[in-house]
mmCIF file of C-alpha atoms in Angstrom:
data_model
loop_
_atom_site.group_PDB
_atom_site.id
_atom_site.type_symbol
_atom_site.label_atom_id
_atom_site.label_comp_id
_atom_site.label_asym_id
_atom_site.label_seq_id
_atom_site.Cartn_x
_atom_site.Cartn_y
_atom_site.Cartn_z
ATOM 1 C CA UNK A 1 2.036 29.313 -71.007
ATOM 2 C CA UNK A 2 3.059 26.577 -73.410
ATOM 3 C CA UNK A 3 2.779 22.907 -74.221
ATOM 4 C CA UNK A 4 5.570 20.384 -74.452
ATOM 5 C CA UNK A 5 5.595 16.983 -76.164
ATOM 6 C CA UNK A 6 6.915 14.406 -73.698
ATOM 7 C CA UNK A 7 6.661 10.644 -73.513
ATOM 8 C CA UNK A 8 3.930 10.413 -76.153
ATOM 9 C CA UNK A 9 1.642 13.167 -74.851
ATOM 10 C CA UNK A 10 1.309 16.953 -74.575
ATOM 11 C CA UNK A 11 1.813 18.629 -71.201
ATOM 12 C CA UNK A 12 0.770 22.175 -70.397
ATOM 13 C CA UNK A 13 3.329 24.192 -68.439
ATOM 14 C CA UNK A 14 4.069 27.727 -67.333
ATOM 15 C CA UNK A 15 7.334 29.469 -66.501
ATOM 16 C CA UNK A 16 7.656 32.443 -64.191
ATOM 17 C CA UNK A 17 10.648 34.322 -62.839
ATOM 18 C CA UNK A 18 14.320 33.773 -63.363
ATOM 19 C CA UNK A 19 17.406 32.875 -61.437
ATOM 20 C CA UNK A 20 20.376 30.514 -61.435
ATOM 21 C CA UNK A 21 18.278 27.661 -60.006
ATOM 22 C CA UNK A 22 14.939 26.184 -61.117
ATOM 23 C CA UNK A 23 11.982 24.946 -59.081
ATOM 24 C CA UNK A 24 9.601 22.479 -60.754
ATOM 25 C CA UNK A 25 6.171 22.169 -59.139
ATOM 26 C CA UNK A 26 4.086 18.986 -59.591
ATOM 27 C CA UNK A 27 0.479 19.027 -58.378
ATOM 28 C CA UNK A 28 -1.858 16.494 -56.812
ATOM 29 C CA UNK A 29 -4.678 14.447 -58.279
ATOM 30 C CA UNK A 30 -7.632 16.554 -59.507
ATOM 31 C CA UNK A 31 -5.707 19.805 -59.222
ATOM 32 C CA UNK A 32 -3.406 21.772 -61.562
ATOM 33 C CA UNK A 33 -0.172 23.726 -61.507
ATOM 34 C CA UNK A 34 -2.246 26.685 -60.347
ATOM 35 C CA UNK A 35 -2.328 25.209 -56.855
ATOM 36 C CA UNK A 36 1.220 26.604 -56.482
ATOM 37 C CA UNK A 37 0.361 30.157 -57.571
ATOM 38 C CA UNK A 38 1.178 31.606 -54.147
ATOM 39 C CA UNK A 39 4.515 29.808 -54.028
ATOM 40 C CA UNK A 40 5.458 30.967 -57.520
ATOM 41 C CA UNK A 41 4.561 34.550 -56.622
ATOM 42 C CA UNK A 42 6.758 34.363 -53.524
ATOM 43 C CA UNK A 43 9.740 32.636 -55.145
ATOM 44 C CA UNK A 44 9.858 33.874 -58.753
ATOM 45 C CA UNK A 45 12.026 36.827 -57.790
ATOM 46 C CA UNK A 46 14.874 34.464 -56.936
ATOM 47 C CA UNK A 47 14.167 31.269 -58.889
ATOM 48 C CA UNK A 48 12.987 30.154 -62.300
ATOM 49 C CA UNK A 49 9.652 28.506 -61.497
ATOM 50 C CA UNK A 50 8.002 25.877 -63.712
ATOM 51 C CA UNK A 51 4.512 24.521 -63.039
ATOM 52 C CA UNK A 52 2.981 21.834 -65.210
ATOM 53 C CA UNK A 53 -0.281 19.902 -65.404
ATOM 54 C CA UNK A 54 -0.024 16.118 -65.232
ATOM 55 C CA UNK A 55 -1.273 14.098 -68.195
ATOM 56 C CA UNK A 56 -5.020 13.876 -68.413
ATOM 57 C CA UNK A 57 -5.525 16.672 -65.920
ATOM 58 C CA UNK A 58 -6.450 20.355 -66.211
ATOM 59 C CA UNK A 59 -4.931 21.768 -69.432
ATOM 60 C CA UNK A 60 -2.729 18.811 -70.436
ATOM 61 C CA UNK A 61 -3.814 16.314 -73.076
ATOM 62 C CA UNK A 62 -5.904 13.284 -72.159
ATOM 63 C CA UNK A 63 -3.596 10.471 -73.201
ATOM 64 C CA UNK A 64 -5.108 7.011 -73.784
ATOM 65 C CA UNK A 65 -2.650 5.406 -71.333
ATOM 66 C CA UNK A 66 0.400 6.086 -69.199
ATOM 67 C CA UNK A 67 -1.198 7.035 -65.881
ATOM 68 C CA UNK A 68 0.877 4.674 -63.743
ATOM 69 C CA UNK A 69 3.473 6.346 -61.533
ATOM 70 C CA UNK A 70 6.445 5.106 -63.567
ATOM 71 C CA UNK A 71 5.032 6.694 -66.727
ATOM 72 C CA UNK A 72 4.259 9.937 -64.906
ATOM 73 C CA UNK A 73 7.797 9.956 -63.555
ATOM 74 C CA UNK A 74 9.127 9.585 -67.103
ATOM 75 C CA UNK A 75 6.919 12.535 -68.101
ATOM 76 C CA UNK A 76 8.657 14.611 -65.416
ATOM 77 C CA UNK A 77 12.114 13.383 -66.456
ATOM 78 C CA UNK A 78 11.559 14.440 -70.052
ATOM 79 C CA UNK A 79 10.026 17.774 -69.062
ATOM 80 C CA UNK A 80 12.994 18.611 -66.817
ATOM 81 C CA UNK A 81 15.449 17.610 -69.525
ATOM 82 C CA UNK A 82 13.713 19.390 -72.396
ATOM 83 C CA UNK A 83 13.353 22.625 -70.421
ATOM 84 C CA UNK A 84 17.019 22.485 -69.339
ATOM 85 C CA UNK A 85 15.904 22.595 -65.721
ATOM 86 C CA UNK A 86 18.309 20.030 -64.245
ATOM 87 C CA UNK A 87 19.355 19.890 -61.549
ATOM 88 C CA UNK A 88 16.149 21.358 -60.139
ATOM 89 C CA UNK A 89 14.366 21.716 -56.849
ATOM 90 C CA UNK A 90 11.318 19.463 -57.268
ATOM 91 C CA UNK A 91 8.205 20.277 -55.244
ATOM 92 C CA UNK A 92 5.603 17.513 -55.426
ATOM 93 C CA UNK A 93 2.261 17.465 -53.627
ATOM 94 C CA UNK A 94 0.376 14.175 -53.219
ATOM 95 C CA UNK A 95 0.500 12.632 -56.726
ATOM 96 C CA UNK A 96 3.379 15.005 -57.466
ATOM 97 C CA UNK A 97 5.085 13.622 -54.370
ATOM 98 C CA UNK A 98 4.743 10.074 -55.713
ATOM 99 C CA UNK A 99 6.667 11.325 -58.744
ATOM 100 C CA UNK A 100 9.197 13.221 -56.635
ATOM 101 C CA UNK A 101 10.141 10.173 -54.599
ATOM 102 C CA UNK A 102 10.647 8.132 -57.761
ATOM 103 C CA UNK A 103 12.861 10.869 -59.189
ATOM 104 C CA UNK A 104 14.929 10.867 -56.014
ATOM 105 C CA UNK A 105 15.291 7.089 -56.127
ATOM 106 C CA UNK A 106 15.927 6.623 -59.853
ATOM 107 C CA UNK A 107 17.073 9.974 -61.256
ATOM 108 C CA UNK A 108 18.990 11.781 -58.497
ATOM 109 C CA UNK A 109 21.141 13.630 -61.024
ATOM 110 C CA UNK A 110 18.118 15.662 -62.078
ATOM 111 C CA UNK A 111 17.592 17.056 -58.565
ATOM 112 C CA UNK A 112 19.086 19.633 -56.235
ATOM 113 C CA UNK A 113 16.442 19.041 -53.589
ATOM 114 C CA UNK A 114 13.027 17.500 -52.943
ATOM 115 C CA UNK A 115 9.980 18.948 -51.216
ATOM 116 C CA UNK A 116 7.350 16.250 -50.599
ATOM 117 C CA UNK A 117 3.950 17.583 -49.527
ATOM 118 C CA UNK A 118 0.883 15.641 -48.369
ATOM 119 C CA UNK A 119 2.073 12.404 -49.925
ATOM 120 C CA UNK A 120 2.804 8.759 -49.150
ATOM 121 C CA UNK A 121 5.471 6.178 -49.950
ATOM 122 C CA UNK A 122 2.990 3.339 -49.513
ATOM 123 C CA UNK A 123 0.290 1.873 -51.764
ATOM 124 C CA UNK A 124 -3.193 3.309 -51.329
ATOM 125 C CA UNK A 125 -4.686 1.791 -48.146
ATOM 126 C CA UNK A 126 -7.122 -1.013 -48.903
ATOM 127 C CA UNK A 127 -9.896 0.724 -46.989
ATOM 128 C CA UNK A 128 -9.660 3.707 -49.377
ATOM 129 C CA UNK A 129 -9.583 1.804 -52.649
ATOM 130 C CA UNK A 130 -13.227 0.795 -52.838
ATOM 131 C CA UNK A 131 -14.645 4.231 -51.957
ATOM 132 C CA UNK A 132 -12.192 5.981 -54.301
ATOM 133 C CA UNK A 133 -13.064 3.620 -57.158
ATOM 134 C CA UNK A 134 -16.745 4.362 -56.619
ATOM 135 C CA UNK A 135 -16.070 8.101 -56.675
ATOM 136 C CA UNK A 136 -14.077 7.706 -59.899
ATOM 137 C CA UNK A 137 -16.886 5.655 -61.467
ATOM 138 C CA UNK A 138 -19.569 8.188 -60.601
ATOM 139 C CA UNK A 139 -17.413 11.105 -61.769
ATOM 140 C CA UNK A 140 -16.610 9.386 -65.077
ATOM 141 C CA UNK A 141 -20.104 8.263 -66.027
ATOM 142 C CA UNK A 142 -22.475 10.568 -64.161
ATOM 143 C CA UNK A 143 -20.467 13.762 -63.775
ATOM 144 C CA UNK A 144 -18.203 15.634 -61.400
ATOM 145 C CA UNK A 145 -21.058 17.617 -59.853
ATOM 146 C CA UNK A 146 -22.300 14.509 -58.064
ATOM 147 C CA UNK A 147 -18.998 13.982 -56.250
ATOM 148 C CA UNK A 148 -17.704 17.517 -55.752
ATOM 149 C CA UNK A 149 -18.993 17.862 -52.166
ATOM 150 C CA UNK A 150 -17.157 14.721 -51.115
ATOM 151 C CA UNK A 151 -14.033 15.715 -53.047
ATOM 152 C CA UNK A 152 -13.864 19.064 -51.272
ATOM 153 C CA UNK A 153 -13.744 17.312 -47.869
ATOM 154 C CA UNK A 154 -10.905 15.091 -49.122
ATOM 155 C CA UNK A 155 -8.880 17.833 -50.790
ATOM 156 C CA UNK A 156 -9.173 20.468 -48.055
ATOM 157 C CA UNK A 157 -9.111 20.590 -44.274
ATOM 158 C CA UNK A 158 -11.880 21.768 -41.981
ATOM 159 C CA UNK A 159 -10.169 25.084 -41.203
ATOM 160 C CA UNK A 160 -10.171 26.060 -44.874
ATOM 161 C CA UNK A 161 -13.669 24.738 -45.510
ATOM 162 C CA UNK A 162 -15.203 26.772 -42.669
ATOM 163 C CA UNK A 163 -13.211 30.013 -42.956
ATOM 164 C CA UNK A 164 -15.559 32.787 -44.178
ATOM 165 C CA UNK A 165 -12.586 34.702 -45.566
ATOM 166 C CA UNK A 166 -11.790 31.796 -47.911
ATOM 167 C CA UNK A 167 -15.249 31.602 -49.525
ATOM 168 C CA UNK A 168 -14.101 32.948 -52.900
ATOM 169 C CA UNK A 169 -11.097 30.638 -52.962
ATOM 170 C CA UNK A 170 -13.301 27.656 -52.101
ATOM 171 C CA UNK A 171 -15.674 28.615 -54.904
ATOM 172 C CA UNK A 172 -12.782 28.804 -57.355
ATOM 173 C CA UNK A 173 -11.512 25.315 -56.585
ATOM 174 C CA UNK A 174 -14.998 23.868 -56.427
ATOM 175 C CA UNK A 175 -15.587 25.207 -59.936
ATOM 176 C CA UNK A 176 -12.240 23.757 -61.011
ATOM 177 C CA UNK A 177 -13.202 20.296 -59.751
ATOM 178 C CA UNK A 178 -16.585 20.427 -61.458
ATOM 179 C CA UNK A 179 -14.960 21.353 -64.755
ATOM 180 C CA UNK A 180 -12.398 18.532 -64.908
ATOM 181 C CA UNK A 181 -12.270 16.252 -67.923
ATOM 182 C CA UNK A 182 -14.155 13.150 -66.823
ATOM 183 C CA UNK A 183 -12.151 10.653 -68.861
ATOM 184 C CA UNK A 184 -8.735 12.039 -67.915
ATOM 185 C CA UNK A 185 -9.733 12.359 -64.263
ATOM 186 C CA UNK A 186 -10.877 8.731 -64.079
ATOM 187 C CA UNK A 187 -7.656 7.473 -65.665
ATOM 188 C CA UNK A 188 -5.507 9.576 -63.349
ATOM 189 C CA UNK A 189 -7.514 8.458 -60.310
ATOM 190 C CA UNK A 190 -6.983 4.790 -61.104
ATOM 191 C CA UNK A 191 -3.256 5.475 -61.480
ATOM 192 C CA UNK A 192 -3.248 6.730 -57.896
ATOM 193 C CA UNK A 193 -5.518 4.021 -56.524
ATOM 194 C CA UNK A 194 -3.514 1.180 -58.086
ATOM 195 C CA UNK A 195 -0.014 2.577 -57.513
ATOM 196 C CA UNK A 196 2.839 0.518 -56.071
ATOM 197 C CA UNK A 197 4.636 1.662 -52.935
ATOM 198 C CA UNK A 198 8.273 2.788 -52.810
ATOM 199 C CA UNK A 199 8.838 2.771 -49.061
ATOM 200 C CA UNK A 200 11.469 0.013 -49.244
ATOM 201 C CA UNK A 201 13.482 2.183 -51.663
ATOM 202 C CA UNK A 202 13.433 5.451 -49.708
ATOM 203 C CA UNK A 203 16.879 4.718 -48.304
ATOM 204 C CA UNK A 204 18.294 5.341 -51.776
ATOM 205 C CA UNK A 205 17.284 8.999 -51.672
ATOM 206 C CA UNK A 206 20.332 11.101 -50.850
ATOM 207 C CA UNK A 207 18.866 14.364 -52.179
ATOM 208 C CA UNK A 208 18.185 16.991 -49.473
ATOM 209 C CA UNK A 209 14.507 16.547 -48.659
ATOM 210 C CA UNK A 210 11.805 18.511 -46.862
ATOM 211 C CA UNK A 211 8.644 16.557 -45.979
ATOM 212 C CA UNK A 212 5.532 18.643 -45.288
ATOM 213 C CA UNK A 213 2.006 17.678 -44.244
ATOM 214 C CA UNK A 214 -1.124 19.466 -43.105
ATOM 215 C CA UNK A 215 -2.252 18.500 -39.635
ATOM 216 C CA UNK A 216 -5.832 18.123 -40.974
ATOM 217 C CA UNK A 217 -4.932 15.972 -43.988
ATOM 218 C CA UNK A 218 -7.317 13.006 -44.236
ATOM 219 C CA UNK A 219 -6.146 11.736 -47.641
ATOM 220 C CA UNK A 220 -2.519 11.156 -46.627
ATOM 221 C CA UNK A 221 -2.547 11.446 -42.865
ATOM 222 C CA UNK A 222 0.428 12.966 -40.995
ATOM 223 C CA UNK A 223 1.662 9.507 -40.037
ATOM 224 C CA UNK A 224 2.438 8.929 -43.731
ATOM 225 C CA UNK A 225 4.713 11.970 -43.748
ATOM 226 C CA UNK A 226 6.410 10.847 -40.557
ATOM 227 C CA UNK A 227 7.052 7.478 -42.200
ATOM 228 C CA UNK A 228 8.678 9.149 -45.233
ATOM 229 C CA UNK A 229 10.758 11.354 -42.946
ATOM 230 C CA UNK A 230 11.991 8.269 -41.069
ATOM 231 C CA UNK A 231 12.854 6.540 -44.337
ATOM 232 C CA UNK A 232 14.916 9.353 -45.906
ATOM 233 C CA UNK A 233 18.141 9.976 -43.989
ATOM 234 C CA UNK A 234 18.698 13.623 -43.108
ATOM 235 C CA UNK A 235 15.238 14.742 -44.230
ATOM 236 C CA UNK A 236 13.338 17.511 -42.460
ATOM 237 C CA UNK A 237 9.695 17.266 -41.385
ATOM 238 C CA UNK A 238 7.313 20.213 -41.169
ATOM 239 C CA UNK A 239 3.707 19.864 -39.967
ATOM 240 C CA UNK A 240 1.474 22.661 -41.259
ATOM 241 C CA UNK A 241 -1.188 23.830 -38.809
ATOM 242 C CA UNK A 242 -4.697 24.368 -40.111
ATOM 243 C CA UNK A 243 -4.114 22.659 -43.458
ATOM 244 C CA UNK A 244 -5.541 19.583 -45.126
ATOM 245 C CA UNK A 245 -4.474 17.867 -48.335
ATOM 246 C CA UNK A 246 -3.809 21.096 -50.287
ATOM 247 C CA UNK A 247 -1.617 23.134 -47.951
ATOM 248 C CA UNK A 248 -0.152 25.265 -50.755
ATOM 249 C CA UNK A 249 -3.655 26.735 -51.187
ATOM 250 C CA UNK A 250 -4.901 26.541 -47.596
ATOM 251 C CA UNK A 251 -1.875 27.962 -45.742
ATOM 252 C CA UNK A 252 0.236 29.616 -48.458
ATOM 253 C CA UNK A 253 2.219 31.954 -46.218
ATOM 254 C CA UNK A 254 3.322 29.092 -43.977
ATOM 255 C CA UNK A 255 4.255 26.947 -46.985
ATOM 256 C CA UNK A 256 6.105 29.802 -48.687
ATOM 257 C CA UNK A 257 8.180 30.464 -45.584
ATOM 258 C CA UNK A 258 8.975 26.781 -45.069
ATOM 259 C CA UNK A 259 10.085 26.209 -48.676
ATOM 260 C CA UNK A 260 12.081 29.435 -48.858
ATOM 261 C CA UNK A 261 13.855 28.637 -45.583
ATOM 262 C CA UNK A 262 14.624 25.085 -46.699
ATOM 263 C CA UNK A 263 16.074 26.219 -50.023
ATOM 264 C CA UNK A 264 18.097 28.999 -48.419
ATOM 265 C CA UNK A 265 19.624 26.499 -46.003
ATOM 266 C CA UNK A 266 20.904 24.097 -48.641
#
């Protein structure tokens, strides 16, 4: 549980486990490295696992700028280099997947493999931009509590949201969302909303890649994952039943098995 100075800001990160190879986990918008707790628990016996919080989110510093995807990718580059993690297995979910694809395109020497979860190679669809900007505005100026109900339906699938056995876990992540830094969250959200696409560059990714998506994901629908899979030669595609936009939390056993099998097969 430490902080690291990278690219003009301070990032919070945690290391667990040990092994000859390293996995770096990069979370989605509004979340934290804790969304991979189940994966770290399952894999730390065989791998060195590093989770970090993106700038402006969770326990990392709220930088005044640098929330575009190129800057966030440079954050990841410097973190991997400073922690002597290269070449690593990079697991990126949603926003973390935006970073992972850019690493695969521009910094392949830092990677052993890529796992891209609930993400997209395209710009944010125009029909989403207005509603997401309004959510970001309300969250920034009026508070997260006013948007948390809507955010929960975006971040999680119906199976998770209606499962009585997941009530405590839902309460935990609801509390997390309500406690986010309003300024950092707004800046990070606009970085996602205004991002450029990289679909035309996917053919440059030669790193072994597993693409995963929840079948209930409404934020980056399964068709987005299928499009990434088609664009990266030799990639594998895994659809996760009963999961929305946060499959690492919603269906951890399925995700753990899929990642472990993919890594073992490299």
